[in-house]
């Protein structure tokens, strides 16, 4: 039998058994519980240390030391006894008191430690994983996920009391305001992450501002104010934070659902993750007397699933950014018309060929190809036909050279190839092949057959040239000489 006293007045009576926790609503301040117990085996009286300023437990007038546990736990004897529990509550709120047989308590303690250890490991692993991926892209948006996961881990570390295994109870880890701060920080970081991940602020600037950004900023601001405001306004601030959190979750659901409907990349994964989390929160509130195991671990499991889904969404987003980055890089160094290197791309590849020559000696050979009287083709047939000719010539050149050679278009009708050879004869063979194919060739295009002539020159470097600029100057000189000879 459990009785609660406040002052000198007996307030309530309860029956405490190992079958269920006893839920009691306590006001802020000091409380005294009187226990009249009948037990045939050793047991443990336990309750959460969260929000408690101090507590003490007496059995038959003798003060009992606390057991090492994440919760406040006291050993009770295997006999009839009377006990007194004194505690001071920091703020008004729920208080769960439980008596368990010793073997049952130890089994639950190990189970809880195993589950939360896996959860913390998962949080920090995912945080590190996404942090590394984000740093490779130098994209700060992914840092929000890592900070979010760390904040989630710290919040549950405080709420579940694992720090109580190593620290005295009064070291601040059980402070309600500190726990609320990390709860608010978690909401804030999760919101900022989702906004940046799905670009919600770009898709719907005003909706994102009023549904997510402003409420999230207010939540984090209020949690900071809790450290300095009077305790009398705590319940008001706490209620505002709770309602704003629900408002933010609803806003996230709405905007991610809308983004998923519009097929925004990874929005469907994010929406499912939020639905899972919301369902767990609703069950936790709607069914307060659900099974102890489910009530305790439902939020763990839902956040674990949500975190994995968000990590999947993040990985998919990073993959998309990588693809877009490679495409942008490819477009930056590729001639859009001919699908060979442009001037910038060719210079980059030429540097690699020169580096190969410096390390292995051999010969670096640069071929210069210039189409003769190409302007007449544009004038007579139009620029569309001229483009077809350029594409055909670029493909012809690519088919004549090695796959490792760099083929580029550095002017309107000017092409350049740089190759590396270990012996001079191979270079001469390629020059002969290019001249044979390009000095006079027939191109099939939309206008029919067009005869194309080209000037082909080359420069052999037995020693690495001073730089790419020297090569390009040689190219201009050689092309100019060939044009004069042709004219």
Short mmCIF file of C-alpha atoms in Angstrom, two decimals:
data_model
loop_
_atom_site.label_atom_id
_atom_site.label_comp_id
_atom_site.label_asym_id
_atom_site.label_seq_id
_atom_site.Cartn_x
_atom_site.Cartn_y
_atom_site.Cartn_z
CA UNK A 1 0.00 0.00 0.00
CA UNK A 2 1.22 3.46 -0.94
CA UNK A 3 -0.02 6.68 0.60
CA UNK A 4 0.98 10.20 -0.37
CA UNK A 5 1.11 12.96 2.21
CA UNK A 6 1.36 16.68 1.61
CA UNK A 7 2.06 18.68 4.73
CA UNK A 8 0.21 16.89 7.52
CA UNK A 9 -2.72 15.89 5.36
CA UNK A 10 -3.14 12.43 3.86
CA UNK A 11 -3.96 13.13 0.22
CA UNK A 12 -4.25 9.81 -1.66
CA UNK A 13 -3.92 6.02 -1.33
CA UNK A 14 -2.55 3.69 -4.03
CA UNK A 15 -1.89 0.00 -4.53
CA UNK A 16 1.64 -0.60 -5.84
CA UNK A 17 2.46 -3.94 -7.48
CA UNK A 18 4.94 -5.38 -9.93
CA UNK A 19 2.28 -5.68 -12.66
CA UNK A 20 2.11 -2.01 -13.57
CA UNK A 21 3.59 1.41 -12.93
CA UNK A 22 1.64 3.76 -10.70
CA UNK A 23 0.95 7.07 -12.36
CA UNK A 24 0.68 10.06 -10.01
CA UNK A 25 0.29 13.71 -10.88
CA UNK A 26 2.49 15.82 -8.64
CA UNK A 27 2.69 19.55 -8.10
CA UNK A 28 6.03 21.31 -7.80
CA UNK A 29 7.56 21.13 -4.36
CA UNK A 30 8.12 18.58 -1.57
CA UNK A 31 6.24 15.29 -1.33
CA UNK A 32 6.22 12.38 1.10
CA UNK A 33 5.10 8.83 0.35
CA UNK A 34 4.39 6.23 3.03
CA UNK A 35 4.67 2.58 2.03
CA UNK A 36 3.20 -0.35 3.93
CA UNK A 37 4.66 -3.35 2.14
CA UNK A 38 4.17 -7.08 2.21
CA UNK A 39 6.69 -8.97 0.09
CA UNK A 40 8.10 -12.48 0.02
CA UNK A 41 11.17 -11.57 -2.03
CA UNK A 42 13.60 -8.73 -2.47
CA UNK A 43 12.35 -5.97 -4.69
CA UNK A 44 13.28 -2.59 -6.13
CA UNK A 45 11.33 0.64 -5.86
CA UNK A 46 12.18 2.75 -8.92
CA UNK A 47 11.16 5.99 -10.58
CA UNK A 48 12.59 8.50 -13.05
CA UNK A 49 15.08 11.06 -11.77
CA UNK A 50 13.96 13.58 -14.38
CA UNK A 51 12.77 16.80 -12.79
CA UNK A 52 13.67 15.78 -9.24
CA UNK A 53 15.76 18.16 -7.15
CA UNK A 54 16.43 15.62 -4.39
CA UNK A 55 15.03 12.44 -2.88
CA UNK A 56 15.65 10.00 -0.04
CA UNK A 57 14.23 6.62 0.99
CA UNK A 58 13.89 5.10 4.46
CA UNK A 59 12.96 1.52 5.38
CA UNK A 60 11.85 1.03 9.00
CA UNK A 61 13.54 4.33 9.81
CA UNK A 62 16.88 3.43 8.19
CA UNK A 63 18.08 5.46 5.19
CA UNK A 64 18.69 3.28 2.11
CA UNK A 65 21.42 3.99 -0.46
CA UNK A 66 20.49 4.32 -4.11
CA UNK A 67 21.29 1.46 -6.48
CA UNK A 68 23.44 2.14 -9.54
CA UNK A 69 20.83 2.61 -12.23
CA UNK A 70 19.63 5.04 -14.89
CA UNK A 71 16.56 5.55 -12.72
CA UNK A 72 16.33 6.27 -9.02
CA UNK A 73 16.18 2.77 -7.55
CA UNK A 74 16.13 1.50 -3.97
CA UNK A 75 16.37 -2.09 -2.76
CA UNK A 76 13.49 -3.28 -0.56
CA UNK A 77 13.70 -6.30 1.82
CA UNK A 78 11.94 -9.66 1.46
CA UNK A 79 9.65 -9.16 4.46
CA UNK A 80 6.91 -6.95 5.78
CA UNK A 81 8.18 -3.42 6.21
CA UNK A 82 7.21 0.22 6.33
CA UNK A 83 9.02 2.80 4.24
CA UNK A 84 9.04 6.50 3.62
CA UNK A 85 9.98 8.23 0.34
CA UNK A 86 10.81 11.94 0.34
CA UNK A 87 11.28 13.90 -2.86
CA UNK A 88 11.19 17.43 -4.23
CA UNK A 89 9.71 17.97 -7.68
CA UNK A 90 11.19 20.74 -9.80
CA UNK A 91 7.96 21.43 -11.69
CA UNK A 92 4.47 19.98 -11.66
CA UNK A 93 3.92 16.99 -13.90
CA UNK A 94 3.57 13.24 -14.19
CA UNK A 95 5.38 10.91 -11.82
CA UNK A 96 5.68 7.16 -12.42
CA UNK A 97 6.47 4.90 -9.48
CA UNK A 98 7.14 1.19 -9.86
CA UNK A 99 7.97 -1.78 -7.63
CA UNK A 100 9.63 -4.81 -9.22
CA UNK A 101 11.07 -8.05 -8.00
CA UNK A 102 14.87 -7.81 -7.95
CA UNK A 103 15.41 -10.38 -10.73
CA UNK A 104 12.75 -8.66 -12.85
CA UNK A 105 14.35 -5.25 -12.26
CA UNK A 106 17.82 -6.50 -13.24
CA UNK A 107 16.47 -8.13 -16.41
CA UNK A 108 14.66 -4.93 -17.41
CA UNK A 109 17.77 -2.89 -16.59
CA UNK A 110 19.91 -5.00 -18.91
CA UNK A 111 17.23 -4.95 -21.60
CA UNK A 112 16.94 -1.19 -21.39
CA UNK A 113 20.71 -0.70 -21.47
CA UNK A 114 21.01 -2.93 -24.52
CA UNK A 115 18.23 -1.13 -26.44
CA UNK A 116 19.38 2.41 -25.66
CA UNK A 117 23.03 1.52 -26.38
CA UNK A 118 22.02 0.34 -29.84
CA UNK A 119 19.96 3.50 -30.27
CA UNK A 120 22.83 5.82 -29.27
CA UNK A 121 25.25 3.90 -31.46
CA UNK A 122 22.85 4.22 -34.39
CA UNK A 123 22.44 7.97 -33.79
CA UNK A 124 26.15 8.73 -33.70
CA UNK A 125 26.93 6.37 -36.59
CA UNK A 126 24.35 7.97 -38.86
CA UNK A 127 25.46 11.43 -37.76
CA UNK A 128 29.08 10.65 -38.66
CA UNK A 129 28.11 8.92 -41.91
CA UNK A 130 26.09 11.87 -43.23
CA UNK A 131 28.65 14.37 -41.91
CA UNK A 132 31.38 12.69 -43.98
CA UNK A 133 29.16 12.55 -47.08
CA UNK A 134 28.17 16.19 -46.64
CA UNK A 135 31.77 17.35 -46.12
CA UNK A 136 32.82 15.70 -49.37
CA UNK A 137 30.23 17.80 -51.19
CA UNK A 138 30.97 20.85 -49.03
CA UNK A 139 27.20 21.20 -48.63
CA UNK A 140 26.18 22.54 -45.22
CA UNK A 141 22.60 21.37 -45.51
CA UNK A 142 23.63 17.81 -44.58
CA UNK A 143 25.31 19.02 -41.41
CA UNK A 144 21.82 19.71 -40.04
CA UNK A 145 21.04 15.97 -40.15
CA UNK A 146 24.20 15.15 -38.22
CA UNK A 147 23.48 17.81 -35.61
CA UNK A 148 19.88 16.59 -35.43
CA UNK A 149 20.96 13.00 -34.72
CA UNK A 150 23.43 14.14 -32.04
CA UNK A 151 20.72 16.28 -30.44
CA UNK A 152 18.28 13.33 -30.47
CA UNK A 153 20.90 11.13 -28.80
CA UNK A 154 21.64 13.74 -26.10
CA UNK A 155 17.93 14.31 -25.44
CA UNK A 156 17.26 10.60 -24.87
CA UNK A 157 20.51 10.24 -22.94
CA UNK A 158 19.18 12.86 -20.51
CA UNK A 159 15.57 11.64 -20.50
CA UNK A 160 16.44 7.97 -20.00
CA UNK A 161 18.99 8.84 -17.32
CA UNK A 162 22.01 6.90 -18.59
CA UNK A 163 24.29 9.62 -17.20
CA UNK A 164 23.00 8.67 -13.74
CA UNK A 165 25.06 5.50 -14.05
CA UNK A 166 28.21 7.61 -13.81
CA UNK A 167 27.21 10.88 -12.14
CA UNK A 168 25.48 11.87 -8.90
CA UNK A 169 21.82 12.77 -9.42
CA UNK A 170 22.29 16.48 -8.72
CA UNK A 171 24.83 17.26 -11.48
CA UNK A 172 22.29 18.83 -13.83
CA UNK A 173 21.61 15.88 -16.12
CA UNK A 174 18.11 15.47 -14.62
CA UNK A 175 17.19 19.13 -14.95
CA UNK A 176 13.82 19.51 -16.71
CA UNK A 177 14.82 22.75 -18.44
CA UNK A 178 18.01 21.20 -19.88
CA UNK A 179 15.96 18.30 -21.24
CA UNK A 180 13.41 20.69 -22.74
CA UNK A 181 16.19 22.69 -24.35
CA UNK A 182 17.49 19.61 -26.18
CA UNK A 183 13.93 18.65 -27.12
CA UNK A 184 13.48 22.13 -28.63
CA UNK A 185 16.89 21.98 -30.29
CA UNK A 186 15.97 18.62 -31.83
CA UNK A 187 12.75 20.07 -33.27
CA UNK A 188 14.63 23.10 -34.59
CA UNK A 189 17.44 21.09 -36.24
CA UNK A 190 15.03 18.54 -37.74
CA UNK A 191 12.96 21.36 -39.24
CA UNK A 192 15.98 23.17 -40.68
CA UNK A 193 17.26 19.89 -42.11
CA UNK A 194 13.97 19.06 -43.86
CA UNK A 195 13.70 22.58 -45.27
CA UNK A 196 17.20 22.39 -46.71
CA UNK A 197 16.95 18.76 -47.85
CA UNK A 198 13.80 19.30 -49.93
CA UNK A 199 14.41 23.00 -50.69
CA UNK A 200 11.02 23.81 -49.18
CA UNK A 201 11.99 27.46 -48.71
CA UNK A 202 12.50 27.73 -52.46
CA UNK A 203 9.39 25.79 -53.42
CA UNK A 204 7.03 27.61 -51.04
CA UNK A 205 8.83 30.55 -49.39
CA UNK A 206 5.87 32.01 -47.46
CA UNK A 207 4.42 28.67 -46.35
CA UNK A 208 7.84 27.52 -45.15
CA UNK A 209 8.31 30.76 -43.27
CA UNK A 210 4.98 30.66 -41.40
CA UNK A 211 4.59 26.90 -40.99
CA UNK A 212 8.17 25.98 -40.16
CA UNK A 213 10.86 28.66 -39.87
CA UNK A 214 9.17 31.13 -37.51
CA UNK A 215 7.63 28.47 -35.20
CA UNK A 216 10.96 26.60 -35.00
CA UNK A 217 12.79 29.82 -34.13
CA UNK A 218 10.18 30.59 -31.45
CA UNK A 219 10.55 27.09 -29.97
CA UNK A 220 14.34 27.35 -29.65
CA UNK A 221 13.98 30.90 -28.32
CA UNK A 222 11.49 29.86 -25.64
CA UNK A 223 13.62 26.92 -24.52
CA UNK A 224 16.53 29.32 -24.03
CA UNK A 225 14.30 31.71 -22.07
CA UNK A 226 13.37 28.87 -19.71
CA UNK A 227 16.85 29.12 -18.20
CA UNK A 228 16.24 32.69 -17.03
CA UNK A 229 12.49 33.11 -16.47
CA UNK A 230 10.63 32.64 -13.20
CA UNK A 231 9.37 29.14 -12.41
CA UNK A 232 5.83 30.47 -12.31
CA UNK A 233 5.76 30.90 -16.10
CA UNK A 234 7.36 27.53 -16.81
CA UNK A 235 4.04 25.76 -17.39
CA UNK A 236 2.92 28.51 -19.79
CA UNK A 237 6.13 28.33 -21.82
CA UNK A 238 6.04 24.53 -21.71
CA UNK A 239 2.49 24.47 -23.11
CA UNK A 240 3.39 26.94 -25.87
CA UNK A 241 6.41 24.84 -26.83
CA UNK A 242 4.30 21.66 -26.90
CA UNK A 243 1.61 23.17 -29.13
CA UNK A 244 4.17 24.80 -31.42
CA UNK A 245 5.95 21.45 -31.78
CA UNK A 246 2.70 19.81 -32.89
CA UNK A 247 2.13 22.75 -35.26
CA UNK A 248 5.62 22.31 -36.76
CA UNK A 249 5.16 18.55 -37.18
CA UNK A 250 1.83 19.17 -38.92
CA UNK A 251 3.49 21.81 -41.12
CA UNK A 252 6.29 19.42 -42.03
CA UNK A 253 3.76 16.72 -42.87
CA UNK A 254 1.78 19.08 -45.07
CA UNK A 255 4.75 20.49 -46.99
CA UNK A 256 6.57 17.16 -47.41
CA UNK A 257 3.30 15.54 -48.48
CA UNK A 258 2.78 18.30 -51.00
CA UNK A 259 6.38 17.92 -52.20
CA UNK A 260 5.89 14.15 -52.53
CA UNK A 261 2.71 14.76 -54.56
CA UNK A 262 4.74 16.99 -56.89
CA UNK A 263 7.40 14.27 -57.10
CA UNK A 264 10.18 16.28 -55.47
CA UNK A 265 13.21 14.00 -55.17
CA UNK A 266 13.17 11.91 -51.91
CA UNK A 267 10.10 13.76 -50.56
CA UNK A 268 8.12 10.49 -50.46
CA UNK A 269 10.73 8.89 -48.17
CA UNK A 270 10.69 11.91 -45.85
CA UNK A 271 6.89 11.89 -45.74
CA UNK A 272 6.81 8.21 -44.71
CA UNK A 273 9.39 8.92 -41.98
CA UNK A 274 7.24 11.74 -40.56
CA UNK A 275 4.09 9.60 -40.66
CA UNK A 276 5.89 6.87 -38.67
CA UNK A 277 7.00 9.37 -36.04
CA UNK A 278 3.60 11.02 -35.82
CA UNK A 279 1.86 7.65 -35.43
CA UNK A 280 4.12 6.72 -32.50
CA UNK A 281 3.50 10.06 -30.80
CA UNK A 282 -0.28 9.76 -31.24
CA UNK A 283 -0.32 6.22 -29.82
CA UNK A 284 1.80 7.32 -26.87
CA UNK A 285 -0.68 10.11 -26.03
CA UNK A 286 -3.93 8.41 -27.03
CA UNK A 287 -3.25 5.17 -25.11
CA UNK A 288 -1.57 6.21 -21.85
CA UNK A 289 -2.16 2.80 -20.25
CA UNK A 290 -0.62 0.76 -23.10
CA UNK A 291 1.88 -1.99 -22.37
CA UNK A 292 4.91 -0.67 -20.46
CA UNK A 293 7.34 -2.04 -23.05
CA UNK A 294 5.48 -0.41 -25.94
CA UNK A 295 5.08 2.90 -24.16
CA UNK A 296 8.76 2.99 -23.26
CA UNK A 297 10.25 1.85 -26.55
CA UNK A 298 7.69 2.84 -29.21
CA UNK A 299 9.29 6.26 -29.57
CA UNK A 300 12.76 4.69 -29.72
CA UNK A 301 11.73 2.34 -32.50
CA UNK A 302 9.86 5.01 -34.45
CA UNK A 303 12.75 7.49 -34.25
CA UNK A 304 15.16 4.73 -35.27
CA UNK A 305 13.04 3.95 -38.32
CA UNK A 306 12.57 7.65 -39.05
CA UNK A 307 16.33 8.24 -38.78
CA UNK A 308 17.11 5.42 -41.20
CA UNK A 309 14.52 6.70 -43.66
CA UNK A 310 15.91 10.23 -43.42
CA UNK A 311 19.42 8.84 -43.86
CA UNK A 312 18.18 7.04 -47.00
CA UNK A 313 16.64 10.28 -48.26
CA UNK A 314 19.90 12.10 -47.52
CA UNK A 315 21.96 9.48 -49.32
CA UNK A 316 19.65 9.66 -52.33
CA UNK A 317 19.89 13.44 -52.30
CA UNK A 318 23.68 13.27 -52.11
CA UNK A 319 23.69 10.79 -54.99
CA UNK A 320 21.57 13.19 -57.06
CA UNK A 321 23.88 16.09 -56.21
CA UNK A 322 26.88 13.97 -57.20
CA UNK A 323 25.26 13.17 -60.54
CA UNK A 324 24.36 16.81 -61.09
CA UNK A 325 27.89 17.82 -60.10
CA UNK A 326 29.44 15.36 -62.54
CA UNK A 327 27.09 16.52 -65.27
CA UNK A 328 27.95 20.17 -64.58
CA UNK A 329 31.65 19.33 -64.62
CA UNK A 330 31.23 17.37 -67.85
CA UNK A 331 29.32 20.24 -69.46
CA UNK A 332 31.99 22.72 -68.34
CA UNK A 333 34.76 20.86 -70.20
CA UNK A 334 32.80 19.48 -73.16
CA UNK A 335 31.99 21.04 -76.49
CA UNK A 336 28.20 21.03 -76.57
CA UNK A 337 27.96 20.49 -80.32
CA UNK A 338 30.63 17.86 -80.98
CA UNK A 339 30.70 16.09 -77.60
CA UNK A 340 34.49 16.30 -77.40
CA UNK A 341 36.61 18.47 -75.11
CA UNK A 342 36.22 22.22 -75.38
CA UNK A 343 39.27 24.47 -74.93
CA UNK A 344 39.15 24.29 -71.12
CA UNK A 345 38.63 20.52 -71.05
CA UNK A 346 41.36 19.91 -73.60
CA UNK A 347 43.85 21.97 -71.58
CA UNK A 348 43.05 19.90 -68.47
CA UNK A 349 43.59 16.62 -70.34
CA UNK A 350 46.71 17.94 -72.07
CA UNK A 351 48.24 18.65 -68.66
CA UNK A 352 47.75 14.98 -67.75
CA UNK A 353 49.47 13.85 -70.97
CA UNK A 354 52.42 16.15 -70.29
CA UNK A 355 52.63 14.81 -66.74
CA UNK A 356 52.79 11.28 -68.19
CA UNK A 357 55.64 12.29 -70.50
CA UNK A 358 57.56 13.88 -67.61
CA UNK A 359 57.30 10.67 -65.59
CA UNK A 360 57.96 8.12 -68.40
CA UNK A 361 59.84 10.15 -71.07
CA UNK A 362 58.78 9.20 -74.62
CA UNK A 363 57.13 11.59 -77.08
CA UNK A 364 54.26 14.02 -76.77
CA UNK A 365 52.64 14.67 -80.14
CA UNK A 366 50.10 17.37 -80.90
CA UNK A 367 48.02 17.20 -84.07
CA UNK A 368 46.33 20.28 -85.52
CA UNK A 369 43.32 19.89 -87.84
CA UNK A 370 41.75 22.84 -89.63
CA UNK A 371 38.81 22.56 -92.07
CA UNK A 372 39.46 24.40 -95.30
CA UNK A 373 36.90 26.92 -96.58
CA UNK A 374 34.43 25.96 -93.89
CA UNK A 375 32.85 29.41 -94.09
CA UNK A 376 31.69 28.63 -97.62
CA UNK A 377 29.84 25.57 -96.33
CA UNK A 378 27.96 27.75 -93.83
CA UNK A 379 27.24 30.34 -96.51
CA UNK A 380 26.09 27.84 -99.13
CA UNK A 381 24.24 25.28 -96.99
CA UNK A 382 23.45 27.09 -93.73
CA UNK A 383 24.77 26.78 -90.20
CA UNK A 384 22.73 23.66 -89.45
CA UNK A 385 24.56 21.75 -92.19
CA UNK A 386 27.83 23.28 -91.01
CA UNK A 387 27.11 21.86 -87.55
CA UNK A 388 26.50 18.41 -89.02
CA UNK A 389 29.88 18.62 -90.78
CA UNK A 390 31.65 19.58 -87.55
CA UNK A 391 30.02 16.69 -85.69
CA UNK A 392 31.00 14.23 -88.44
CA UNK A 393 34.61 15.44 -88.50
CA UNK A 394 34.93 15.25 -84.71
CA UNK A 395 33.66 11.65 -84.74
CA UNK A 396 36.03 10.77 -87.59
CA UNK A 397 38.99 12.13 -85.59
CA UNK A 398 37.97 10.24 -82.44
CA UNK A 399 37.81 6.97 -84.39
CA UNK A 400 41.35 7.45 -85.68
CA UNK A 401 43.10 8.09 -82.37
CA UNK A 402 43.56 6.12 -79.14
CA UNK A 403 40.86 6.25 -76.47
CA UNK A 404 43.34 7.85 -74.04
CA UNK A 405 44.18 10.66 -76.46
CA UNK A 406 42.60 14.07 -75.82
CA UNK A 407 40.55 15.36 -78.74
CA UNK A 408 39.33 18.94 -78.52
CA UNK A 409 37.66 21.66 -80.53
CA UNK A 410 39.45 24.92 -79.72
CA UNK A 411 37.90 27.12 -82.38
CA UNK A 412 35.03 27.20 -84.86
CA UNK A 413 36.52 24.69 -87.29
CA UNK A 414 39.80 23.98 -85.51
CA UNK A 415 40.50 20.68 -83.79
CA UNK A 416 43.50 19.56 -81.79
CA UNK A 417 44.67 16.14 -80.57
CA UNK A 418 47.39 15.43 -78.01
CA UNK A 419 48.87 11.92 -77.73
CA UNK A 420 51.66 10.20 -75.87
CA UNK A 421 53.92 7.64 -77.57
CA UNK A 422 56.91 5.71 -76.33
CA UNK A 423 58.46 5.65 -79.81
CA UNK A 424 58.43 8.08 -82.74
CA UNK A 425 57.27 5.57 -85.35
CA UNK A 426 53.82 5.20 -83.75
CA UNK A 427 53.39 8.97 -83.84
CA UNK A 428 54.27 9.06 -87.54
CA UNK A 429 51.79 6.26 -88.25
CA UNK A 430 48.97 8.23 -86.61
CA UNK A 431 49.90 11.38 -88.55
CA UNK A 432 49.81 9.43 -91.80
CA UNK A 433 46.42 7.93 -90.90
CA UNK A 434 44.91 11.31 -90.00
CA UNK A 435 46.18 12.98 -93.16
CA UNK A 436 44.87 10.17 -95.31
CA UNK A 437 41.38 10.36 -93.77
CA UNK A 438 41.07 14.12 -93.37
CA UNK A 439 42.90 15.78 -96.25
CA UNK A 440 39.96 14.90 -98.45
CA UNK A 441 36.80 13.18 -97.24
CA UNK A 442 33.12 12.92 -98.15
CA UNK A 443 30.60 13.77 -95.41
CA UNK A 444 27.04 12.46 -95.55
CA UNK A 445 24.62 15.03 -94.16
CA UNK A 446 21.06 16.32 -94.60
CA UNK A 447 22.10 18.26 -97.70
CA UNK A 448 23.60 15.13 -99.28
CA UNK A 449 27.29 14.49 -99.82
CA UNK A 450 29.74 17.30 -99.17
CA UNK A 451 33.44 17.09 -99.93
CA UNK A 452 35.58 18.36 -97.06
CA UNK A 453 39.30 19.08 -97.14
CA UNK A 454 41.42 19.66 -94.09
CA UNK A 455 44.88 20.82 -93.22
CA UNK A 456 46.65 18.50 -90.79
CA UNK A 457 49.84 19.49 -89.05
CA UNK A 458 51.67 18.20 -86.06
CA UNK A 459 54.37 19.01 -83.55
CA UNK A 460 56.53 16.43 -81.80
CA UNK A 461 57.95 17.15 -78.37
CA UNK A 462 60.77 14.82 -77.31
CA UNK A 463 61.05 16.95 -74.17
CA UNK A 464 58.01 18.23 -72.29
CA UNK A 465 57.06 21.73 -73.52
CA UNK A 466 57.16 24.60 -71.06
CA UNK A 467 53.36 24.62 -70.86
CA UNK A 468 50.05 24.35 -72.64
CA UNK A 469 50.24 27.94 -73.86
CA UNK A 470 53.36 27.06 -75.85
CA UNK A 471 51.46 24.19 -77.50
CA UNK A 472 48.49 26.40 -78.39
CA UNK A 473 50.76 29.08 -79.86
CA UNK A 474 52.40 26.42 -82.00
CA UNK A 475 48.91 25.25 -83.03
CA UNK A 476 47.91 28.75 -84.14
CA UNK A 477 51.15 29.16 -86.09
CA UNK A 478 50.91 25.78 -87.83
CA UNK A 479 47.21 26.24 -88.69
CA UNK A 480 47.90 29.68 -90.10
CA UNK A 481 50.71 28.33 -92.30
CA UNK A 482 48.47 25.53 -93.60
CA UNK A 483 45.69 27.98 -94.43
CA UNK A 484 48.12 30.17 -96.40
CA UNK A 485 49.40 27.11 -98.27
CA UNK A 486 45.85 25.98 -99.08
CA UNK A 487 44.75 29.40 -100.27
#
